[in-house]
Coordinates of C-alpha atoms and ligand atoms in Angstrom, one line a residue:
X1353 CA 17.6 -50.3 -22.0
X1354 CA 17.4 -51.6 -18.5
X1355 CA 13.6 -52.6 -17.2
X1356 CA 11.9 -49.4 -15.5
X1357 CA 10.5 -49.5 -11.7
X1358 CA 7.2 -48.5 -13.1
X1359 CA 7.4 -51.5 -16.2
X1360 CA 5.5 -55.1 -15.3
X1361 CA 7.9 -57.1 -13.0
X1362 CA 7.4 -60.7 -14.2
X1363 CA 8.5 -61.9 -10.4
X1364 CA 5.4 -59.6 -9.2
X1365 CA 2.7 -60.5 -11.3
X1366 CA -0.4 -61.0 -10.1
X1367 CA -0.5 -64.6 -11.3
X1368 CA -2.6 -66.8 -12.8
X1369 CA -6.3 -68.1 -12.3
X1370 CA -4.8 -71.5 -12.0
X1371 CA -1.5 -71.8 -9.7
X1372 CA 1.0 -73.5 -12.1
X1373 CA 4.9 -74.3 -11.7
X1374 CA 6.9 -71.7 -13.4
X1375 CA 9.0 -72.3 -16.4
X1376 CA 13.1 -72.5 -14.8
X1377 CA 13.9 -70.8 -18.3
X1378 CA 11.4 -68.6 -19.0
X1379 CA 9.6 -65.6 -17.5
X1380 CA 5.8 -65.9 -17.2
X1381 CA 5.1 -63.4 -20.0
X1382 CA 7.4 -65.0 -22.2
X1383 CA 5.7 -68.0 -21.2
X1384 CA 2.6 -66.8 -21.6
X1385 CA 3.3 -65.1 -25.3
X1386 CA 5.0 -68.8 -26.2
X1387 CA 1.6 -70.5 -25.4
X1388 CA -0.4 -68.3 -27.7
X1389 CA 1.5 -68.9 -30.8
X1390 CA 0.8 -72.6 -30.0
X1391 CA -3.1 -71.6 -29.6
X1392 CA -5.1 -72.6 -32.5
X1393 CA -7.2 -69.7 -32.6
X1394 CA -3.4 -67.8 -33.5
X1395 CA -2.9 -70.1 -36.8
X1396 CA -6.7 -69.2 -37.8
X1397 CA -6.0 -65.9 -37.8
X1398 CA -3.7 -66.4 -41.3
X1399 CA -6.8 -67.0 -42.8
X1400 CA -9.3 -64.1 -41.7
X1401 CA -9.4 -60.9 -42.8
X1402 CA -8.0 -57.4 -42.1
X1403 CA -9.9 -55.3 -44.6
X1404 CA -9.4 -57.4 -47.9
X1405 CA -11.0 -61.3 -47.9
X1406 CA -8.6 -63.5 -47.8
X1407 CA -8.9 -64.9 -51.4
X1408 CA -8.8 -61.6 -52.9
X1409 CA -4.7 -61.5 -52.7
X1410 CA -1.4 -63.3 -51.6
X1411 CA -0.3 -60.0 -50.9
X1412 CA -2.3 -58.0 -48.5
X1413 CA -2.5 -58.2 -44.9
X1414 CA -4.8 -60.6 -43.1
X1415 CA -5.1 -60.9 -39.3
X1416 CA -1.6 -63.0 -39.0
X1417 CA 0.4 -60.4 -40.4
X1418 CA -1.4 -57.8 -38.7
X1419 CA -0.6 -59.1 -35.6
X1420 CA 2.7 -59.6 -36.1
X1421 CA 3.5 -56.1 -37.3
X1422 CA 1.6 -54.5 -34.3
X1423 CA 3.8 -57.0 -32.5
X1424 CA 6.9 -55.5 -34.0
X1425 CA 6.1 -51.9 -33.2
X1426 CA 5.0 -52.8 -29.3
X1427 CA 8.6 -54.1 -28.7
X1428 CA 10.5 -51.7 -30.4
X1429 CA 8.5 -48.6 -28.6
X1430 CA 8.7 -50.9 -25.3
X1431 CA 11.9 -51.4 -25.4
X1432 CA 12.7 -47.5 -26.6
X1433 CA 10.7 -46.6 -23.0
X1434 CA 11.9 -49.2 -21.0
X1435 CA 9.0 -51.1 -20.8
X1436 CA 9.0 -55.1 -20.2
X1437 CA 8.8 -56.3 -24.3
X1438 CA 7.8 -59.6 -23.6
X1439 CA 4.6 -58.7 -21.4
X1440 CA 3.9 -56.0 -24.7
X1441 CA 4.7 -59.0 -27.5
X1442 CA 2.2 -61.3 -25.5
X1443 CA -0.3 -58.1 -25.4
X1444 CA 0.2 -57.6 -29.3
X1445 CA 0.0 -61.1 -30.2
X1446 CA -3.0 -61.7 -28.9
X1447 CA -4.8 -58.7 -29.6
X1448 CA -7.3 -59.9 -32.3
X1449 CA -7.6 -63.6 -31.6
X1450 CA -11.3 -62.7 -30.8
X1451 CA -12.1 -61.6 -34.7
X1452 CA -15.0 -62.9 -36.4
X1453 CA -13.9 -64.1 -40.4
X1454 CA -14.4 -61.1 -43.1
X1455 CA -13.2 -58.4 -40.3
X1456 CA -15.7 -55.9 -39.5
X1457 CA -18.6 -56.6 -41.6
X1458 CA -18.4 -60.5 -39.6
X1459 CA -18.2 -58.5 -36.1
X1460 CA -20.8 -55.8 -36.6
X1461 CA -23.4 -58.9 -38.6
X1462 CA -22.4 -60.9 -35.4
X1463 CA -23.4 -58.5 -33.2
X1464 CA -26.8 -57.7 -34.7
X1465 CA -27.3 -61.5 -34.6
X1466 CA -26.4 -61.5 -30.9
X1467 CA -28.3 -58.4 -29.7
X1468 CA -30.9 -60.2 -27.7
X1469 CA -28.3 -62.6 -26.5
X1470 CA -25.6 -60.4 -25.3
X1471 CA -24.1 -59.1 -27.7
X1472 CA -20.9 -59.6 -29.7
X1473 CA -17.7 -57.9 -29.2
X1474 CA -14.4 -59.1 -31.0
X1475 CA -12.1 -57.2 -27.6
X1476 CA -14.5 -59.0 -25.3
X1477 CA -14.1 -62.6 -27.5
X1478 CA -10.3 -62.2 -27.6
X1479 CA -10.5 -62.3 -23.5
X1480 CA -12.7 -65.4 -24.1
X1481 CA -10.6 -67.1 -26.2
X1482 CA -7.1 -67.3 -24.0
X1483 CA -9.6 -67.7 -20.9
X1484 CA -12.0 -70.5 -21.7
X1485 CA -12.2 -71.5 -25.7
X1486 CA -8.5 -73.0 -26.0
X1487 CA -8.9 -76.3 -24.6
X1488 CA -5.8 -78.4 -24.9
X1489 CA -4.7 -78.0 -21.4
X1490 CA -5.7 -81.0 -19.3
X1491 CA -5.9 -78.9 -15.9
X1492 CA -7.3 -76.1 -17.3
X1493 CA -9.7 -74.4 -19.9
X1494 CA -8.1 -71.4 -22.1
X1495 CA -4.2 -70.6 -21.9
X1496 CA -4.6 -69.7 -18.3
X1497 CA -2.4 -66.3 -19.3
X1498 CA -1.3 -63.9 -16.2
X1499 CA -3.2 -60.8 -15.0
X1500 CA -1.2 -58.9 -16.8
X1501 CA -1.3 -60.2 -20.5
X1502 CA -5.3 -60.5 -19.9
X1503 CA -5.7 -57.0 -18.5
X1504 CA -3.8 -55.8 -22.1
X1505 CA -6.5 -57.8 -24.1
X1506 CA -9.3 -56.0 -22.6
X1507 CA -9.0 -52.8 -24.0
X1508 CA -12.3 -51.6 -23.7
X1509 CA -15.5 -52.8 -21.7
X1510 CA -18.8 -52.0 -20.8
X1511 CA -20.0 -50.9 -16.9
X1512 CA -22.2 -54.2 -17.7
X1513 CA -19.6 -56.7 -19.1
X1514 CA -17.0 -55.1 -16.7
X1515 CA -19.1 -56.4 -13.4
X1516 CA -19.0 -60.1 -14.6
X1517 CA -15.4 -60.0 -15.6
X1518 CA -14.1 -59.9 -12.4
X1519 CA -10.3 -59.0 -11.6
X1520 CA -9.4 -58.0 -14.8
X1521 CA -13.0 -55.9 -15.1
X1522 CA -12.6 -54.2 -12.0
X1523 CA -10.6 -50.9 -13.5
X1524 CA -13.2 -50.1 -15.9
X1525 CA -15.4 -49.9 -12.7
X1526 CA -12.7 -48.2 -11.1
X1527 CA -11.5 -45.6 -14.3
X1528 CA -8.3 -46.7 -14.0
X1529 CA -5.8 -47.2 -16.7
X1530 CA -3.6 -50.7 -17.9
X1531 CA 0.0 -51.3 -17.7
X1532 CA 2.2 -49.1 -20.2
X1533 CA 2.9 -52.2 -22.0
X1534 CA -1.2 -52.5 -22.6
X1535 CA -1.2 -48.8 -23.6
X1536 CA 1.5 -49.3 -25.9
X1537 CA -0.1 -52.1 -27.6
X1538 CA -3.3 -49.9 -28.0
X1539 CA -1.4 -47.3 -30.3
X1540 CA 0.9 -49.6 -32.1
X1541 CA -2.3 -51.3 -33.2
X1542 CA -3.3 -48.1 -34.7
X1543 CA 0.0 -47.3 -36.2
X1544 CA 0.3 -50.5 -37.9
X1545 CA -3.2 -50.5 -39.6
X1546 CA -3.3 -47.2 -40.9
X1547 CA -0.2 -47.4 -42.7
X1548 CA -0.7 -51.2 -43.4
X1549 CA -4.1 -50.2 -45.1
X1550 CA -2.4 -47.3 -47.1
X1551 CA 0.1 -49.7 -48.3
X1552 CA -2.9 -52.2 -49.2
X1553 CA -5.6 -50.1 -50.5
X1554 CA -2.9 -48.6 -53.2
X1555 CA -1.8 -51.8 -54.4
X1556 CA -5.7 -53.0 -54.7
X1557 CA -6.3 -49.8 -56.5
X1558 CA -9.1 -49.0 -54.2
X1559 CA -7.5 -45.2 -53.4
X1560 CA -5.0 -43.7 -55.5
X1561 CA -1.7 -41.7 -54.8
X1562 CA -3.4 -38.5 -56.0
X1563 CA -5.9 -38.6 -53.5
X1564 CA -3.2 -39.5 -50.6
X1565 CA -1.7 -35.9 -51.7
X1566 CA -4.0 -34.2 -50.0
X1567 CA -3.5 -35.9 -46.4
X1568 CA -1.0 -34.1 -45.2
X1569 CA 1.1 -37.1 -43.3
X1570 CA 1.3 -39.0 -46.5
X1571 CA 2.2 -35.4 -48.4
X1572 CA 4.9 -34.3 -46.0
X1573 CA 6.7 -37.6 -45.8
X1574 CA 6.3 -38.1 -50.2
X1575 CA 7.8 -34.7 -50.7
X1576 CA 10.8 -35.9 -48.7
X1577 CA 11.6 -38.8 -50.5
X1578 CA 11.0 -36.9 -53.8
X1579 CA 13.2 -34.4 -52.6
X1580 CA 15.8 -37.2 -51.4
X1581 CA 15.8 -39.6 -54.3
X1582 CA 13.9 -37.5 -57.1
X1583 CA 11.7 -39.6 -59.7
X1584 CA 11.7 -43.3 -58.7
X1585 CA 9.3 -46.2 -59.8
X1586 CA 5.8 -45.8 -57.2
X1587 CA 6.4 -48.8 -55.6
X1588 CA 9.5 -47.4 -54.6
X1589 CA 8.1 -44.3 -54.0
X1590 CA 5.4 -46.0 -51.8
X1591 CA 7.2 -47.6 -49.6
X1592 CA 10.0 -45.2 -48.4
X1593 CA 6.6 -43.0 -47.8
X1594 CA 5.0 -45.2 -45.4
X1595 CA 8.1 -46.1 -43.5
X1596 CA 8.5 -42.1 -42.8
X1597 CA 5.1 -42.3 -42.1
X1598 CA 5.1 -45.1 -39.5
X1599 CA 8.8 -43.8 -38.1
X1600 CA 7.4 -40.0 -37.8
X1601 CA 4.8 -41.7 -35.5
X1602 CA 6.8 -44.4 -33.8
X1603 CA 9.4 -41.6 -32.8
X1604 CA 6.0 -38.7 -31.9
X1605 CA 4.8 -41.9 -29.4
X1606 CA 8.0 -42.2 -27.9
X1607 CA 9.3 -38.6 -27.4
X1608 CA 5.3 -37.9 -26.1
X1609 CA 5.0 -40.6 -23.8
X1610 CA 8.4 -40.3 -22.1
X1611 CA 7.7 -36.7 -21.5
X1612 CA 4.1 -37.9 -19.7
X1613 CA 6.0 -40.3 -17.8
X1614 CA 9.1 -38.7 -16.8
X1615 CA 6.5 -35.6 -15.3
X1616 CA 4.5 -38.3 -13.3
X1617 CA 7.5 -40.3 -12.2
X1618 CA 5.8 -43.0 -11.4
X1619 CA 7.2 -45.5 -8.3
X1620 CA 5.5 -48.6 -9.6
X1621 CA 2.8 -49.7 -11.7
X1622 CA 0.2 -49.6 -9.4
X1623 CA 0.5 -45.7 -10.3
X1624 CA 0.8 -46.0 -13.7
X1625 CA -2.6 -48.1 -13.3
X1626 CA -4.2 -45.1 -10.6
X1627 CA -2.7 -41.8 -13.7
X1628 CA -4.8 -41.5 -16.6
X1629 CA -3.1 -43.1 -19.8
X1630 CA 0.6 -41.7 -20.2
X1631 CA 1.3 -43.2 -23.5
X1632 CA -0.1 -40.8 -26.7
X1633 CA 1.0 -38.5 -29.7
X1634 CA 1.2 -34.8 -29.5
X1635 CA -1.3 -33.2 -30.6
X1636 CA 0.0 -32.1 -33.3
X1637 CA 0.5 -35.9 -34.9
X1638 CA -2.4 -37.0 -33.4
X1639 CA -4.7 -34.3 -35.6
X1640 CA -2.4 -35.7 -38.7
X1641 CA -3.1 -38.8 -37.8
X1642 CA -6.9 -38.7 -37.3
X1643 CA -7.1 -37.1 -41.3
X1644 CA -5.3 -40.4 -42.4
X1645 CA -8.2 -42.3 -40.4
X1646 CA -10.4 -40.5 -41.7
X1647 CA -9.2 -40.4 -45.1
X1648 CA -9.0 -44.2 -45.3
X1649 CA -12.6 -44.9 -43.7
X1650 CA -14.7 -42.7 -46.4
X1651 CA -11.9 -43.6 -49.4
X1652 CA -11.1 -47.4 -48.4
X1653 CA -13.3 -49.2 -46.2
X1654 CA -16.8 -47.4 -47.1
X1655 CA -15.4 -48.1 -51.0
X1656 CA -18.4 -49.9 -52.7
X1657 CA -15.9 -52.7 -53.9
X1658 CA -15.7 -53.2 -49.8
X1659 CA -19.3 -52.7 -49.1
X1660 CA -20.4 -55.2 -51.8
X1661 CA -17.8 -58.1 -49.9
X1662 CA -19.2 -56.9 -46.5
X1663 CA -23.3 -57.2 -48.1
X1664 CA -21.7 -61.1 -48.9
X1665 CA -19.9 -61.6 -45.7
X1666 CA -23.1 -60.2 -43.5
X1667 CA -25.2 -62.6 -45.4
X1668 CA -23.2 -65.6 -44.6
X1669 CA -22.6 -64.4 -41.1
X1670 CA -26.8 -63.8 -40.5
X1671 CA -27.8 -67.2 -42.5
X1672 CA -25.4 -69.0 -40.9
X1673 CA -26.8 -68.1 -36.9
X1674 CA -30.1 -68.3 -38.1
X1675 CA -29.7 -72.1 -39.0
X1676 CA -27.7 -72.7 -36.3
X1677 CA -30.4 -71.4 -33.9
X1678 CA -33.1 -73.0 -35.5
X1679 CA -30.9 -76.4 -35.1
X1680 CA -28.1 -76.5 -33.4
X1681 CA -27.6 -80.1 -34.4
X1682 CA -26.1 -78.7 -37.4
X1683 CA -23.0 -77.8 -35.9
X1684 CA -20.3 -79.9 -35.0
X1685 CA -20.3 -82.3 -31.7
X1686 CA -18.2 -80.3 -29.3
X1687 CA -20.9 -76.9 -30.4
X1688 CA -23.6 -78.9 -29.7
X1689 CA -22.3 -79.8 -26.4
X1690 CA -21.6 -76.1 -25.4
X1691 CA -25.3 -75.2 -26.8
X1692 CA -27.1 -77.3 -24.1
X1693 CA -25.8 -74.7 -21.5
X1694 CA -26.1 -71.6 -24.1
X1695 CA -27.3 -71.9 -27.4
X1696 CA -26.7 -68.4 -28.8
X1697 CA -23.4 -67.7 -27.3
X1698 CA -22.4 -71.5 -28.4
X1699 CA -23.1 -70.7 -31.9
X1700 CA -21.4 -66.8 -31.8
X1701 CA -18.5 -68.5 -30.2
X1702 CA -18.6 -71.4 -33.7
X1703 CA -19.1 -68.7 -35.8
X1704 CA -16.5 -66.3 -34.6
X1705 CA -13.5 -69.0 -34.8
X1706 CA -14.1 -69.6 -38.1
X1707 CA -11.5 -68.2 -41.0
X1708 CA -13.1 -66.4 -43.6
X1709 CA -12.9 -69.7 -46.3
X1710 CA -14.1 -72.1 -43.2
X1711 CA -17.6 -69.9 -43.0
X1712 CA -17.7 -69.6 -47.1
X1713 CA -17.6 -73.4 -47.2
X1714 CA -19.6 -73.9 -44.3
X1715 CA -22.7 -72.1 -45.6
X1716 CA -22.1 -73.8 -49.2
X1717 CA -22.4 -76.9 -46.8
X1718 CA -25.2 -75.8 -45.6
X1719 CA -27.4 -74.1 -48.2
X1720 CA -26.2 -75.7 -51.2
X1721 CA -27.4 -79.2 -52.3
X1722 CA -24.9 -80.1 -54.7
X1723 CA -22.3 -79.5 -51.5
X1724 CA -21.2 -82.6 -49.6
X1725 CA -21.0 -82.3 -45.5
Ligands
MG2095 MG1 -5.6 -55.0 -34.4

């Protein structure tokens, strides 16, 4: 599939913050996706969560894997739509480097923490990360990424947050939508963790087949492959389920999106940004695939198994601010630095990059005496 007029044009970005020399091999989104696998934030997120902690498994998805899979889908349905894959790999890649450890019990306990300060949002902390936390670059502070790849992290802001942002918060002030590759990204996220957490939350035991047969994406695509292969083992059984299940969406997204576009037919990208979003399921899928999401939030993450990691992970979250605000000498040289200008966001910013065993050692560090520094 040849690049569409109305894709991202790596010769027509609109650049970076700092002017740089461009690669003579690569294109600046392959470029810029190249430089955040070598972040470090990227290799921490191995070690933070999705929805089980990390030391609960080998085998469930944590933030790494995640990331990769939504990174899978974005291509394949960016390529499918003629989209440019290596501005949507960056996008997917970088989706989540913002995430606090233990997931969303870390994010909403960081939040609460930072709610005279600010706030905390994990969308808003990815942005920070590639703009300003990364700091290997000698001319420069983040990964000094193009418009582009930055504009797909953002996926949603506040009127408030979107007036300091600058360029890349001027279209939530404006209503305006992101590049298709940045939509894309947005749904292949979703694709990937519902299925991912079906696929997780049966082999934890959490939810059980016989509850899945009454959501009627999981039901219609488990009858086929009864029907197709009669009685096989339920590992089996699972998996040729959930690859119907994420195919019957992939191929929805496509067929949808392509119709939205094709009826727009839109010159460039500075129309896709002016439409409102092109890219989505039909309704029909999308009301299948809401029950799923629903289905999983009551059943999986509200499970009390969950809740009871999430009380743990909210306590280490809230005891470790609190000493950290109360003393910021505690935390590492570099912290401390970055606290003399802002002391809250300093110690959000400390807490958020830490993998789920990092902030489980750290507060034993801190609160236990028998621990070492
Ligand atoms: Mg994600």
């Amino acid at each position: 599939m040849t690049l569409t007029r109305f894709a991202a044009h790596p010769e027509q970005t609109r650049g970076r913050k700092v002017v740089e020399q461009e690669s003579p091999t690569r294109n600046v989104f392959q470029r810029d996706r190249d430089r955040i696998i070598h972040s470090t934030a990227f290799r921490r997120l191995e070690y933070k969560t999705q929805v089980f902690v990390n030391h609960e498994g080998d085998l469930f998805r944590t933030r790494l894997t995640h990331s990769i899979e939504v990174a899978q889908l974005t291509r394949g349905i960016a390529r499918t739509l003629g989209l440019h894959e290596d501005l949507a790999e960056a996008i997917a890649l970088a989706h989540d480097l913002g995430h606090t450890p233990f997931g969303h019990a870390g994010q909403d306990a960081l939040n609460e923490c930072m709610r005279d300060f600010g706030g905390f949002e994990h969308n808003l902390q990815s942005l920070r990360v590639v703009d300003l936390l990364e700091n290997r670059y000698a001319s420069f502070d983040g990964l000094n990424l193009t418009f582009e790849v930055r504009e797909g992290i953002l996926k949603h802001c506040s009127q408030k947050n979107a007036k300091q942002l600058g360029d890349v918060g001027e279209r939530f002030l404006r209503k305006e939508s992101p590049s298709l590759e940045a939509q894309v990204t947005n749904f292949a996220d979703e694709i990937a963790y519902n299925n991912h957490d079906v696929d997780d939350g049966l082999r934890s035991g959490l939810i059980t087949m016989q509850q899945l047969s009454d959501i009627q994406l999981f039901a219609e695509n488990m009858a086929e492959v009864k029907h197709l292969y009669g009685e096989i083992e339920e590992k089996r059984l699972i998996h040729e389920t959930v690859r119907r299940m994420i195919n019957v969406l992939v191929v929805d997204l496509c067929e949808q999106s392509q119709q939205a576009i094709t009826k727009l037919n839109p010159a460039t990208i500075d129309q896709v940004r002016k439409a409102p979003y092109l890219v989505g399921f039909s309704q029909a899928i999308a009301d299948k695939n809401l029950e799923l999401k629903q289905f999983l939030r009551t059943h999986l993450y509200q499970h009390y198994k969950v809740n009871r990691m999430s009380a743990k992970a909210r306590r280490i979250i809230e005891e470790l601010f609190s000493a950290f605000m109360q003393s910021p000498k505690l935390m590492p040289d570099e912290h401390q630095l970055a606290a003399k200008q802002d002391q809250a966001r300093a110690v959000a910013d400390y807490i958020a990059g830490m993998t789920d065993r990092y902030a489980i050692r750290e507060h034993k560090r801190l609160f236990s005496v028998e621990e070492n520094w």
